[in-house]
Short mmCIF file of N, CA, C and O and ligand atoms in Angstrom, two decimals:
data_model
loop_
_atom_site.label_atom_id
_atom_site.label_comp_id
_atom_site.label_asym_id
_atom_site.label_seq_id
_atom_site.Cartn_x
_atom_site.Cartn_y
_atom_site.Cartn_z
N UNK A 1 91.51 134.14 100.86
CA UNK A 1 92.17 133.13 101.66
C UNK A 1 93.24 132.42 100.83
O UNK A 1 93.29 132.48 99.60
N UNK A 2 93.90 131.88 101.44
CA UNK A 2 95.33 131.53 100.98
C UNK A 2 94.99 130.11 100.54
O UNK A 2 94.31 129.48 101.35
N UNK A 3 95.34 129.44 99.35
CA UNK A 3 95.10 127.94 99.13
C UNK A 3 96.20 127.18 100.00
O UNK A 3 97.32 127.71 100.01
N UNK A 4 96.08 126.31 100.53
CA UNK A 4 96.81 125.49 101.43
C UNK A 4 97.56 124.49 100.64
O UNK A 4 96.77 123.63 100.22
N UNK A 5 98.63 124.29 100.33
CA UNK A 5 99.19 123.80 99.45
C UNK A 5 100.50 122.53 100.08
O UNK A 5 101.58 122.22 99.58
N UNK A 6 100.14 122.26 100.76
CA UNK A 6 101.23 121.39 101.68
C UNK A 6 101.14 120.43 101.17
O UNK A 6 100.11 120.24 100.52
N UNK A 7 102.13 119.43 101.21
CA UNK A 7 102.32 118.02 100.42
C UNK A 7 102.02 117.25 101.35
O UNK A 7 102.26 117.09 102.55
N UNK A 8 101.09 116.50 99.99
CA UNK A 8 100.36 115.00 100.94
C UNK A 8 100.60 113.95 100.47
O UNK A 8 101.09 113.96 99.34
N UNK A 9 100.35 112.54 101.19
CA UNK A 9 100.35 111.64 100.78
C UNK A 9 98.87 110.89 100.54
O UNK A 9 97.87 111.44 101.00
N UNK A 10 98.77 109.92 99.97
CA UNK A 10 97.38 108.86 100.40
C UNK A 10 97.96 107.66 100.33
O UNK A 10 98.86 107.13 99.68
N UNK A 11 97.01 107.31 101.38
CA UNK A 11 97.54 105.64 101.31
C UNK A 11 96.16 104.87 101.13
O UNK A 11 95.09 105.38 101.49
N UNK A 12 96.23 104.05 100.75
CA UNK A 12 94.77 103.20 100.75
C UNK A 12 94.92 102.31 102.11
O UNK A 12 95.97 102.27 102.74
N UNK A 13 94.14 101.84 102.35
CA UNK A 13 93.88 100.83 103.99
C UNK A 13 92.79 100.19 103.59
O UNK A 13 92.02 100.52 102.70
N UNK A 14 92.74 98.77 104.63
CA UNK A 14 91.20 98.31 104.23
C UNK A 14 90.06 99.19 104.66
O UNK A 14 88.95 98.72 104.40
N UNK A 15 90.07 99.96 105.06
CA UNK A 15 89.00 101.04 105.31
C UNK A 15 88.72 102.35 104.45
O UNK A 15 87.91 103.24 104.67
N UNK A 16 89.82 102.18 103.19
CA UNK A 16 89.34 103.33 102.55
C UNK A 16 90.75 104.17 102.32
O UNK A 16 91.78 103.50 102.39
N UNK A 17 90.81 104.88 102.19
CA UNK A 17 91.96 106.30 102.16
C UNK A 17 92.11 107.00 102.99
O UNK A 17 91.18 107.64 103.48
N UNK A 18 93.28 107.06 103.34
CA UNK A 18 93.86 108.19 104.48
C UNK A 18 94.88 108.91 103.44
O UNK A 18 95.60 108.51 102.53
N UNK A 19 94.57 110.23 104.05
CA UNK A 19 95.51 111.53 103.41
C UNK A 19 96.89 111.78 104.37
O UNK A 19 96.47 111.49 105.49
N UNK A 20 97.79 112.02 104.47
CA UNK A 20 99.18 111.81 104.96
C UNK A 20 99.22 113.66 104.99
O UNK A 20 98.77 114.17 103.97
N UNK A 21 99.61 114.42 105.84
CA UNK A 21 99.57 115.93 105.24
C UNK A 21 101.36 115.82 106.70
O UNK A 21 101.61 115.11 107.68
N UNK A 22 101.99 116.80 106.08
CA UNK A 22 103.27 116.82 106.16
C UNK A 22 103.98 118.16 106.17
O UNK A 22 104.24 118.80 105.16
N UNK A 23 104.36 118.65 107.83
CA UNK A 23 104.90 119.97 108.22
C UNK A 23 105.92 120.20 107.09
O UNK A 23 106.49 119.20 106.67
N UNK A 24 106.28 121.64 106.42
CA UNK A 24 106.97 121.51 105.46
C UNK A 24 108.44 121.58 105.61
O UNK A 24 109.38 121.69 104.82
N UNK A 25 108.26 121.44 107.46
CA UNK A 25 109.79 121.32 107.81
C UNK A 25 110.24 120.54 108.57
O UNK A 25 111.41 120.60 108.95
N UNK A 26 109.24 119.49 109.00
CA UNK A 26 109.55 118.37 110.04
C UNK A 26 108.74 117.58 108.97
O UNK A 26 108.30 117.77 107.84
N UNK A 27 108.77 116.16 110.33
CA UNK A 27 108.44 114.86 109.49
C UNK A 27 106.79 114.68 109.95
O UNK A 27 106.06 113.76 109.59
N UNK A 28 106.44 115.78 110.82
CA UNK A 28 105.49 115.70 111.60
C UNK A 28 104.15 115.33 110.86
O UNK A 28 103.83 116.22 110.07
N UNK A 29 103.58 114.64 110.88
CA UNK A 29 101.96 114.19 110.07
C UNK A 29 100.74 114.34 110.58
O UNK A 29 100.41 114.20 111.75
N UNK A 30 100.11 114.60 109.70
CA UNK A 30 98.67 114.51 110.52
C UNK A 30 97.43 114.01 109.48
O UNK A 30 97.03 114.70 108.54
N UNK A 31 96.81 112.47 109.90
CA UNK A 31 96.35 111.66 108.64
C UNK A 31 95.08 112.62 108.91
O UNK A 31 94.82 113.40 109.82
N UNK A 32 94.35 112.22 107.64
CA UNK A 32 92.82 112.31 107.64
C UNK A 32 92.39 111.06 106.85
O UNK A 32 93.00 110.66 105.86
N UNK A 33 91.16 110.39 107.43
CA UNK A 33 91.02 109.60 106.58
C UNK A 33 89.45 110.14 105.61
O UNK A 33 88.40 110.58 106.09
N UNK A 34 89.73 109.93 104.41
CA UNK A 34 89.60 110.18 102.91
C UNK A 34 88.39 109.67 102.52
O UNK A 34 87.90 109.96 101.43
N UNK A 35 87.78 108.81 103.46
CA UNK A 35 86.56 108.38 102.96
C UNK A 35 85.39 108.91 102.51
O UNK A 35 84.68 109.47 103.35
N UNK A 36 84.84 108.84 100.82
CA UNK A 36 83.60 109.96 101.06
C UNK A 36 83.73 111.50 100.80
O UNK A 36 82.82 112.22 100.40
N UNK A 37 84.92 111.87 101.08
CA UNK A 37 85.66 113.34 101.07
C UNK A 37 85.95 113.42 100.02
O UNK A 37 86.39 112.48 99.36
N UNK A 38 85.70 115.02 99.44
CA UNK A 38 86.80 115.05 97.66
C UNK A 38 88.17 116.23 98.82
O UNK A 38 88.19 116.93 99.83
N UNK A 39 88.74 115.90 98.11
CA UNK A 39 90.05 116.34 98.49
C UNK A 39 90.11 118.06 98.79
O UNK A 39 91.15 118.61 99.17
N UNK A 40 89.01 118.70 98.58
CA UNK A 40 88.76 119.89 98.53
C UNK A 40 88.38 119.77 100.01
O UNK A 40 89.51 119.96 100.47
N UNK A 41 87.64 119.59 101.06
CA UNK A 41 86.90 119.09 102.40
C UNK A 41 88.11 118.63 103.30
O UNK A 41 88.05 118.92 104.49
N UNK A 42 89.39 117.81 102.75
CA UNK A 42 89.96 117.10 103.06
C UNK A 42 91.24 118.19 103.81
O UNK A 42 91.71 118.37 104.93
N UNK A 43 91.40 118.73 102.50
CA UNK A 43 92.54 119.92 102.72
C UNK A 43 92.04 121.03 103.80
O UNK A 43 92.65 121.53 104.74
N UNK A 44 90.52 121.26 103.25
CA UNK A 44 90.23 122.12 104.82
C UNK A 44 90.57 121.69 105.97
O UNK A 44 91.09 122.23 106.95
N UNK A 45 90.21 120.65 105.75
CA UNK A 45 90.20 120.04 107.12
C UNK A 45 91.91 120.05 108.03
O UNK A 45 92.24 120.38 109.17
N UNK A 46 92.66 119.51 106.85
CA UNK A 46 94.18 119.43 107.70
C UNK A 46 94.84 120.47 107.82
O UNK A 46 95.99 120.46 108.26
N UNK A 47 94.01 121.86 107.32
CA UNK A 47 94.22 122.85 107.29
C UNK A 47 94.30 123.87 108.90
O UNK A 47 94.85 124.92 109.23
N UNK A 48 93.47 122.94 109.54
CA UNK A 48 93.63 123.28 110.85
C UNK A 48 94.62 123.10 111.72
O UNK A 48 94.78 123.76 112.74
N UNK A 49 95.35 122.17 111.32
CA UNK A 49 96.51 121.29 112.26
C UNK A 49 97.70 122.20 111.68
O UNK A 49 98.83 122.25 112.15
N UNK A 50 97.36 122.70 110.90
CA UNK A 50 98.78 123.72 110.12
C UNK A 50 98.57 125.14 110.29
O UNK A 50 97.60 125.89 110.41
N UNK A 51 99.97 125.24 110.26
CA UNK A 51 99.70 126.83 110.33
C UNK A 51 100.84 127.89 108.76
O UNK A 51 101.93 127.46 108.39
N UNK A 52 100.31 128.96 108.27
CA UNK A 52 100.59 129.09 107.26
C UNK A 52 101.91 130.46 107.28
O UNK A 52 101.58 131.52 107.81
N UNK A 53 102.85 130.39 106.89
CA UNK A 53 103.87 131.60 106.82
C UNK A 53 103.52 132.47 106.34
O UNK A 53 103.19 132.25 105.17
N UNK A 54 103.39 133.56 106.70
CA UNK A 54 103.37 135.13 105.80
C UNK A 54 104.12 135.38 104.92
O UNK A 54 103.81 136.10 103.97
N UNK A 55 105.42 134.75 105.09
CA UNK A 55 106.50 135.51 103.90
C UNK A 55 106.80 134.77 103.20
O UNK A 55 107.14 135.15 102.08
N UNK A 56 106.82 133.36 103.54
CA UNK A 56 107.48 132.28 102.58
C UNK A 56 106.07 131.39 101.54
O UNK A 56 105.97 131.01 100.37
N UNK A 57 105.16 131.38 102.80
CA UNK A 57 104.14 130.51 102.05
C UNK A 57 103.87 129.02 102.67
O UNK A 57 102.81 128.40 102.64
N UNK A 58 105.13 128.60 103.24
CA UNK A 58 105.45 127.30 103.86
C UNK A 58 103.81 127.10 104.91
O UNK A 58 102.89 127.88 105.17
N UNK A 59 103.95 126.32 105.09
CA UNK A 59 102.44 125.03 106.18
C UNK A 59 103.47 124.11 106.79
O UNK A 59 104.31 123.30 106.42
N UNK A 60 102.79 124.87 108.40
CA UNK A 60 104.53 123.99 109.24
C UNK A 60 103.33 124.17 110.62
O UNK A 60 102.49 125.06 110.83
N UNK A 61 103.67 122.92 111.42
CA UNK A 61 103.32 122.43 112.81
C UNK A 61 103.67 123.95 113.03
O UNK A 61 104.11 124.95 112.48
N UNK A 62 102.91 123.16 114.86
CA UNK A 62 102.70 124.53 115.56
C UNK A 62 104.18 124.88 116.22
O UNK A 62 104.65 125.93 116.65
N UNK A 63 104.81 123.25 116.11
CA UNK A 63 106.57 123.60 116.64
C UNK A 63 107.15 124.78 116.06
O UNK A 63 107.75 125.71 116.60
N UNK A 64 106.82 124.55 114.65
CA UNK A 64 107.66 125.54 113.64
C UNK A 64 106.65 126.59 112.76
O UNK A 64 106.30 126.61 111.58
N UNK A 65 106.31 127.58 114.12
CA UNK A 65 105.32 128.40 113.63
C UNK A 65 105.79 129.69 114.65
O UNK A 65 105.60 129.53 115.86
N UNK A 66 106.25 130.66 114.29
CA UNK A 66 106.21 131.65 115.19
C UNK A 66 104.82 132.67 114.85
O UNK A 66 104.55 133.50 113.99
N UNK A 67 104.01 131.99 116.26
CA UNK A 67 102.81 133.07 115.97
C UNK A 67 102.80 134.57 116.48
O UNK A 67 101.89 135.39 116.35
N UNK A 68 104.12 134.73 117.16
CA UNK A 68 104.04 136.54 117.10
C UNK A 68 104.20 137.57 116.40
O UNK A 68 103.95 138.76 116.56
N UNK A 69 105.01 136.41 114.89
CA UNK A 69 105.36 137.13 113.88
C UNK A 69 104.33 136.29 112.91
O UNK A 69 104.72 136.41 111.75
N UNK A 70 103.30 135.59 112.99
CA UNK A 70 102.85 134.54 111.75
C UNK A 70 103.63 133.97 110.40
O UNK A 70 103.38 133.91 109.20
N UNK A 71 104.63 133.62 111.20
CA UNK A 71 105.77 132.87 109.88
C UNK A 71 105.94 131.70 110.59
O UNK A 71 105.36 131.67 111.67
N UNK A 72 106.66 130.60 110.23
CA UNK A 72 107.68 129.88 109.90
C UNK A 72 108.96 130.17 110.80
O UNK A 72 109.30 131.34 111.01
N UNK A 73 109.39 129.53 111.12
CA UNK A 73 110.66 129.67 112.45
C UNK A 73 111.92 129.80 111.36
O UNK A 73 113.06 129.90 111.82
N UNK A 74 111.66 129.78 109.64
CA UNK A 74 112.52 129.74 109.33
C UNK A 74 112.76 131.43 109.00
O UNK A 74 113.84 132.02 109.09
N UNK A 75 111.43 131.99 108.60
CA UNK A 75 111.51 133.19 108.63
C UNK A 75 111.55 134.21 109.64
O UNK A 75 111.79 135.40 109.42
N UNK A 76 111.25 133.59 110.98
CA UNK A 76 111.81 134.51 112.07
C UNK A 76 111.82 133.27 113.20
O UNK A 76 110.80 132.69 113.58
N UNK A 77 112.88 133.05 113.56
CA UNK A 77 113.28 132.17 114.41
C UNK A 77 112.28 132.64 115.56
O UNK A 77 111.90 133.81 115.64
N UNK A 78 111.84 131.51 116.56
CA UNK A 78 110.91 131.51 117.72
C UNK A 78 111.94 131.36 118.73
O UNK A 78 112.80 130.52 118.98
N UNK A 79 111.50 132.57 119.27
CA UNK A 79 112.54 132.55 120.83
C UNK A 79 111.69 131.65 122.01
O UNK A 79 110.50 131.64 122.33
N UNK A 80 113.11 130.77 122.58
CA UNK A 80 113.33 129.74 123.38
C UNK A 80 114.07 130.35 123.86
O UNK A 80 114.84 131.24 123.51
N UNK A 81 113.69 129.54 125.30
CA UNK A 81 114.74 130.01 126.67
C UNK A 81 114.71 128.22 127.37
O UNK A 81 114.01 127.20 127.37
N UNK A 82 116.32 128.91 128.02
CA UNK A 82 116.49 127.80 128.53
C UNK A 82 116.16 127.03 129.38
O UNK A 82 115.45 127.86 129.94
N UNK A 83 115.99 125.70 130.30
CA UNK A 83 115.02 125.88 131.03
C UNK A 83 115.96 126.05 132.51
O UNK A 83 115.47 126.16 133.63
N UNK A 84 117.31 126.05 132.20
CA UNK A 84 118.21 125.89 133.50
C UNK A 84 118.78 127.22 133.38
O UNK A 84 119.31 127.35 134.49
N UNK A 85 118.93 127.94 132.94
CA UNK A 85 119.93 129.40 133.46
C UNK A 85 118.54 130.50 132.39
O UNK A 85 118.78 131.70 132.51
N UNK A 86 117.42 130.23 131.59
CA UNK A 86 116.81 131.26 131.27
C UNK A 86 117.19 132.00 130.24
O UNK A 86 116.43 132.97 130.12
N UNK A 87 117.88 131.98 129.58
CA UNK A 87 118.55 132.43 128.72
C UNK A 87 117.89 132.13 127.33
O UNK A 87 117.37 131.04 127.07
N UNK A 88 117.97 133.39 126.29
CA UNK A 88 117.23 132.93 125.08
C UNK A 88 118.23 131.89 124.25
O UNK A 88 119.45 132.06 124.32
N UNK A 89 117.66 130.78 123.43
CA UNK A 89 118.33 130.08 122.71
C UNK A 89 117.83 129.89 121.50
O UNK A 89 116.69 130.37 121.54
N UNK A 90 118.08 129.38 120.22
CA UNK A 90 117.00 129.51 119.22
C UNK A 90 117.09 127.60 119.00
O UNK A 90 117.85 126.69 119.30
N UNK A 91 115.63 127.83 118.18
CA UNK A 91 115.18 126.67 118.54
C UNK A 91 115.84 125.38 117.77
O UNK A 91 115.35 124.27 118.00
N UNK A 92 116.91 125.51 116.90
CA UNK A 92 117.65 124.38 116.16
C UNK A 92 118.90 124.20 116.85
O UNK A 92 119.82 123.54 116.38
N UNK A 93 118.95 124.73 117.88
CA UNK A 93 120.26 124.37 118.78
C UNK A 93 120.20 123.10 119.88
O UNK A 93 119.36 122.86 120.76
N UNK A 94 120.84 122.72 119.67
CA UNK A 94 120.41 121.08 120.97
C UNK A 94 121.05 121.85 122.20
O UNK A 94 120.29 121.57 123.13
N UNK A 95 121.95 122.60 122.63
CA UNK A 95 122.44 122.84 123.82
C UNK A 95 122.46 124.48 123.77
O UNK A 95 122.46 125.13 122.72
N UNK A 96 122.48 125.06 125.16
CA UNK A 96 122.49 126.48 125.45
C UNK A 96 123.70 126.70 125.48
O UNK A 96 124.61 126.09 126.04
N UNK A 97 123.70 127.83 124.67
CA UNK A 97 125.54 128.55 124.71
C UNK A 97 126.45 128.82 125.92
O UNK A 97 127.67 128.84 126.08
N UNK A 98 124.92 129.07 127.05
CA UNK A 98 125.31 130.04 128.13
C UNK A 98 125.81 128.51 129.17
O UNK A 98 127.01 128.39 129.44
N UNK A 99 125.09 127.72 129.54
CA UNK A 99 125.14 127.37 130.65
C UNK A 99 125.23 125.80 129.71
O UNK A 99 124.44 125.07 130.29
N UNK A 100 125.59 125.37 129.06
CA UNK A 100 125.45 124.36 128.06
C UNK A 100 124.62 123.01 128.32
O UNK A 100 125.10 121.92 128.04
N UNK A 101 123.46 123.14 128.82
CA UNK A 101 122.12 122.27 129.38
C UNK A 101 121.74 122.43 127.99
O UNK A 101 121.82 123.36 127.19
N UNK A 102 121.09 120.64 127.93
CA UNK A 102 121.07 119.99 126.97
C UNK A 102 119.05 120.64 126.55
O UNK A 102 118.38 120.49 127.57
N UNK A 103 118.36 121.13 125.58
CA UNK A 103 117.41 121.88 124.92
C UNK A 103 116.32 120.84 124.81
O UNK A 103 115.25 121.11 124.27
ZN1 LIG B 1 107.23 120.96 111.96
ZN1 LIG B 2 108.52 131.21 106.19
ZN1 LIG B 3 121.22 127.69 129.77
#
């Protein structure tokens, strides 16, 4: 199995520690809180909310996950269609080429 290696944060709170875990291509987060946990339990855990690239290695939301290819949208862009003329668009474009409706 692959070690999960995504960058985290911790923050302390009056309740203890929360872990900060961070798509490696959005701003997207997903806390765990830390209490009691060694960081080994912790990482499993946010390990679920992520998903892991085949080619690059990257830990990226499910936005930026193409699971037909198990990468990273950076390593194979995830086909989007538009929702007004149907048309494929890729997913870092704000507007469709074809019919120029806003993504
Ligand atoms: Zn993301
Ligand atoms: Zn990748
Ligand atoms: Zn369109």
């Amino acid at each position: 199995m692959n070690t999960f290696k995504n960058k985290y944060e911790i923050k302390k709170t009056e309740d203890g520690v929360i872990f900060l875990f961070y798509c490696d291509l959005c701003y997207h987060t997903v806390s765990i809180s830390g209490f009691n946990k060694d960081i080994h339990n912790i990482q499993l855990e946010a390990m679920r909310y992520f998903n892991m690239c085949h080619a690059c290695g990257k830990w990226v939301c499910d936005l930026h996950y193409n699971e037909e290819t198990m990468n990273c949208v950076e390593c194979a862009p995830k086909k989007m269609y538009c929702y007004e003329c149907g048309k494929e668009v890729l997913i870092h474009e704000k507007y469709c080429k074809n019919c120029g409706n806003r993504i």
